[in-house]
Amino acid sequence: MFKKISVFLSLAILSVGTIYGQEQVSVSLSFEQENGAVPVDSSENALTITSNGTLTYSDDAIEGTSSLRFKSADNDWIEIQDSTIGSSEEFTLEFWYQMDEPYVADFGAGDYWKFITNKVAIQDCNFCWGESSFAVVLGAFDNQKPTLTARKWSDGEAIDLGLDTELQEDIWYKVTYEVRKAPASSDFAYNLFFQLSDSTGQPIEAKVAGFNKQMTIANNPVRIGGAIQDQRAINSINGKIDSYTIYNYSRNAVSLSESEVIALNFEEGAGEIPTDSSPYNQTVAIGGTQTYSEDAKEGSLSYSFKNEDSDY
């Protein structure tokens, strides 16, 4: 009998800051300006920020006193003018997002991907926002719901990490997108971690995927509020952004060395697939017949395996 499986993954801390020669904050935007004013990068790099449309700030903020409010119909966005952001071997992107209008998808019109932030990987390529060095998108091609997708593209190697949690209106969520070198024992060179946390910073869901090709360096800015190289409002977001920060190293902000990767309690009952109760909501695949037993060490049920049934 098996009652509970908790798997822990230990990752070495390997942080190499390559963008500016040392580990540091690449860009930091706190959005404490007045309406119409362009945000200011408070990092040591003092990067240039440009904008489109009329910028509107809100006093509904998770940090500080204000946040930056985007409205899809107005096609307002800002850009960070630096080509090297997000192209170091390791980096961490963290920001707060609040969806303040219903998410509406129109598949026929191509209106389903709402780009919260992205950086295109291909130089001088119009409508190449799908080929992003990094991107965080509300909604997805195969899941037209208010869920988040992390995208990474480099020299033809693409990763989409889609979370299952549907965002609720008028609630602040913390989003973490982090690239780390993989351990020497891994089959991959790098890992992409993507995590959604609640307004207190507690993880709701996280996923990880491996890849081999380093993030692409392209002379393109980082856009917040819409899809870069696409001037249409159709792929712009509704909602508020607060405290947007990129580090040129891995902060180990998604801590799989201290959190359960998967936790199965086996309390579902006959015929049901076990579900992961950890914050990372991993998918569980099964084979054979799902058989539960009332002979349990913890809780009321355990999971029963029979060799002749090829259960797994």
PDB file of N, CA and C in Angstrom, residues 233-268:
ATOM      1  N   ALA A 233      -4.276  46.615 -31.235  1.00  0.00           N
ATOM      2  CA  ALA A 233      -4.783  46.555 -29.861  1.00  0.00           C
ATOM      3  C   ALA A 233      -5.281  45.166 -29.506  1.00  0.00           C
ATOM      4  N   ILE A 234      -5.498  44.321 -30.521  1.00  0.00           N
ATOM      5  CA  ILE A 234      -6.104  43.019 -30.307  1.00  0.00           C
ATOM      6  C   ILE A 234      -5.286  42.139 -29.345  1.00  0.00           C
ATOM      7  N   ASN A 235      -3.966  42.327 -29.327  1.00  0.00           N
ATOM      8  CA  ASN A 235      -3.114  41.512 -28.463  1.00  0.00           C
ATOM      9  C   ASN A 235      -2.601  42.270 -27.241  1.00  0.00           C
ATOM     10  N   SER A 236      -3.260  43.389 -26.924  1.00  0.00           N
ATOM     11  CA  SER A 236      -2.907  44.160 -25.738  1.00  0.00           C
ATOM     12  C   SER A 236      -3.780  43.731 -24.560  1.00  0.00           C
ATOM     13  N   ILE A 237      -3.363  44.075 -23.367  1.00  0.00           N
ATOM     14  CA  ILE A 237      -4.045  43.590 -22.159  1.00  0.00           C
ATOM     15  C   ILE A 237      -4.944  44.650 -21.537  1.00  0.00           C
ATOM     16  N   ASN A 238      -5.896  44.170 -20.765  1.00  0.00           N
ATOM     17  CA  ASN A 238      -6.612  44.991 -19.795  1.00  0.00           C
ATOM     18  C   ASN A 238      -6.095  44.613 -18.415  1.00  0.00           C
ATOM     19  N   GLY A 239      -5.813  45.604 -17.608  1.00  0.00           N
ATOM     20  CA  GLY A 239      -5.378  45.299 -16.252  1.00  0.00           C
ATOM     21  C   GLY A 239      -4.273  46.203 -15.771  1.00  0.00           C
ATOM     22  N   LYS A 240      -3.788  45.885 -14.577  1.00  0.00           N
ATOM     23  CA  LYS A 240      -2.772  46.712 -13.920  1.00  0.00           C
ATOM     24  C   LYS A 240      -1.500  45.901 -13.693  1.00  0.00           C
ATOM     25  N   ILE A 241      -0.367  46.601 -13.809  1.00  0.00           N
ATOM     26  CA  ILE A 241       0.955  46.030 -13.534  1.00  0.00           C
ATOM     27  C   ILE A 241       1.584  46.832 -12.408  1.00  0.00           C
ATOM     28  N   ASP A 242       2.246  46.117 -11.495  1.00  0.00           N
ATOM     29  CA  ASP A 242       2.956  46.801 -10.409  1.00  0.00           C
ATOM     30  C   ASP A 242       4.291  46.105 -10.171  1.00  0.00           C
ATOM     31  N   SER A 243       5.270  46.879  -9.791  1.00  0.00           N
ATOM     32  CA  SER A 243       6.586  46.398  -9.368  1.00  0.00           C
ATOM     33  C   SER A 243       7.164  45.371 -10.346  1.00  0.00           C
ATOM     34  N   TYR A 244       7.536  45.841 -11.513  1.00  0.00           N
ATOM     35  CA  TYR A 244       8.090  45.001 -12.582  1.00  0.00           C
ATOM     36  C   TYR A 244       9.611  45.034 -12.480  1.00  0.00           C
ATOM     37  N   THR A 245      10.237  43.860 -12.252  1.00  0.00           N
ATOM     38  CA  THR A 245      11.684  43.803 -12.037  1.00  0.00           C
ATOM     39  C   THR A 245      12.293  42.637 -12.799  1.00  0.00           C
ATOM     40  N   ILE A 246      13.418  42.882 -13.456  1.00  0.00           N
ATOM     41  CA  ILE A 246      14.194  41.830 -14.099  1.00  0.00           C
ATOM     42  C   ILE A 246      15.600  41.835 -13.508  1.00  0.00           C
ATOM     43  N   TYR A 247      16.074  40.658 -13.127  1.00  0.00           N
ATOM     44  CA  TYR A 247      17.424  40.467 -12.605  1.00  0.00           C
ATOM     45  C   TYR A 247      18.240  39.711 -13.651  1.00  0.00           C
ATOM     46  N   ASN A 248      19.523  40.011 -13.768  1.00  0.00           N
ATOM     47  CA  ASN A 248      20.353  39.307 -14.750  1.00  0.00           C
ATOM     48  C   ASN A 248      21.004  38.068 -14.141  1.00  0.00           C
ATOM     49  N   TYR A 249      20.315  37.451 -13.212  1.00  0.00           N
ATOM     50  CA  TYR A 249      20.770  36.208 -12.577  1.00  0.00           C
ATOM     51  C   TYR A 249      19.547  35.491 -12.010  1.00  0.00           C
ATOM     52  N   SER A 250      19.741  34.260 -11.634  1.00  0.00           N
ATOM     53  CA  SER A 250      18.656  33.499 -11.024  1.00  0.00           C
ATOM     54  C   SER A 250      18.588  33.799  -9.532  1.00  0.00           C
ATOM     55  N   ARG A 251      17.421  34.252  -9.078  1.00  0.00           N
ATOM     56  CA  ARG A 251      17.225  34.523  -7.654  1.00  0.00           C
ATOM     57  C   ARG A 251      16.723  33.289  -6.919  1.00  0.00           C
ATOM     58  N   ASN A 252      16.558  32.181  -7.635  1.00  0.00           N
ATOM     59  CA  ASN A 252      15.938  30.990  -7.055  1.00  0.00           C
ATOM     60  C   ASN A 252      14.611  31.359  -6.402  1.00  0.00           C
ATOM     61  N   ALA A 253      13.848  32.206  -7.105  1.00  0.00           N
ATOM     62  CA  ALA A 253      12.579  32.695  -6.577  1.00  0.00           C
ATOM     63  C   ALA A 253      11.518  31.601  -6.534  1.00  0.00           C
ATOM     64  N   VAL A 254      11.631  30.628  -7.437  1.00  0.00           N
ATOM     65  CA  VAL A 254      10.763  29.450  -7.382  1.00  0.00           C
ATOM     66  C   VAL A 254      11.583  28.352  -6.739  1.00  0.00           C
ATOM     67  N   SER A 255      11.330  28.084  -5.456  1.00  0.00           N
ATOM     68  CA  SER A 255      12.217  27.234  -4.670  1.00  0.00           C
ATOM     69  C   SER A 255      11.727  25.805  -4.637  1.00  0.00           C
ATOM     70  N   LEU A 256      12.159  25.023  -5.612  1.00  0.00           N
ATOM     71  CA  LEU A 256      11.813  23.611  -5.612  1.00  0.00           C
ATOM     72  C   LEU A 256      12.693  22.810  -4.661  1.00  0.00           C
ATOM     73  N   SER A 257      13.742  23.411  -4.137  1.00  0.00           N
ATOM     74  CA  SER A 257      14.577  22.710  -3.167  1.00  0.00           C
ATOM     75  C   SER A 257      13.917  22.678  -1.794  1.00  0.00           C
ATOM     76  N   GLU A 258      12.926  23.538  -1.582  1.00  0.00           N
ATOM     77  CA  GLU A 258      12.254  23.593  -0.293  1.00  0.00           C
ATOM     78  C   GLU A 258      10.764  23.265  -0.387  1.00  0.00           C
ATOM     79  N   SER A 259      10.228  23.176  -1.600  1.00  0.00           N
ATOM     80  CA  SER A 259       8.805  22.939  -1.787  1.00  0.00           C
ATOM     81  C   SER A 259       8.573  21.573  -2.405  1.00  0.00           C
ATOM     82  N   GLU A 260       7.425  21.012  -2.166  1.00  0.00           N
ATOM     83  CA  GLU A 260       7.091  19.722  -2.739  1.00  0.00           C
ATOM     84  C   GLU A 260       6.850  19.878  -4.233  1.00  0.00           C
ATOM     85  N   VAL A 261       7.503  19.018  -5.019  1.00  0.00           N
ATOM     86  CA  VAL A 261       7.253  18.991  -6.439  1.00  0.00           C
ATOM     87  C   VAL A 261       5.921  18.309  -6.707  1.00  0.00           C
ATOM     88  N   ILE A 262       5.633  17.254  -5.961  1.00  0.00           N
ATOM     89  CA  ILE A 262       4.350  16.574  -6.108  1.00  0.00           C
ATOM     90  C   ILE A 262       3.962  15.937  -4.777  1.00  0.00           C
ATOM     91  N   ALA A 263       2.690  15.998  -4.438  1.00  0.00           N
ATOM     92  CA  ALA A 263       2.180  15.398  -3.208  1.00  0.00           C
ATOM     93  C   ALA A 263       0.869  14.692  -3.521  1.00  0.00           C
ATOM     94  N   LEU A 264       0.856  13.374  -3.386  1.00  0.00           N
ATOM     95  CA  LEU A 264      -0.328  12.574  -3.671  1.00  0.00           C
ATOM     96  C   LEU A 264      -0.859  11.987  -2.366  1.00  0.00           C
ATOM     97  N   ASN A 265      -2.096  12.318  -2.029  1.00  0.00           N
ATOM     98  CA  ASN A 265      -2.700  11.848  -0.781  1.00  0.00           C
ATOM     99  C   ASN A 265      -3.632  10.654  -0.970  1.00  0.00           C
ATOM    100  N   PHE A 266      -4.031  10.378  -2.217  1.00  0.00           N
ATOM    101  CA  PHE A 266      -4.859   9.211  -2.543  1.00  0.00           C
ATOM    102  C   PHE A 266      -6.177   9.186  -1.776  1.00  0.00           C
ATOM    103  N   GLU A 267      -6.884  10.293  -1.809  1.00  0.00           N
ATOM    104  CA  GLU A 267      -8.186  10.368  -1.146  1.00  0.00           C
ATOM    105  C   GLU A 267      -9.327  10.501  -2.160  1.00  0.00           C
ATOM    106  N   GLU A 268      -9.052  10.216  -3.436  1.00  0.00           N
ATOM    107  CA  GLU A 268     -10.032  10.490  -4.489  1.00  0.00           C
ATOM    108  C   GLU A 268     -11.162   9.454  -4.526  1.00  0.00           C
TER     109      GLU A 268
END
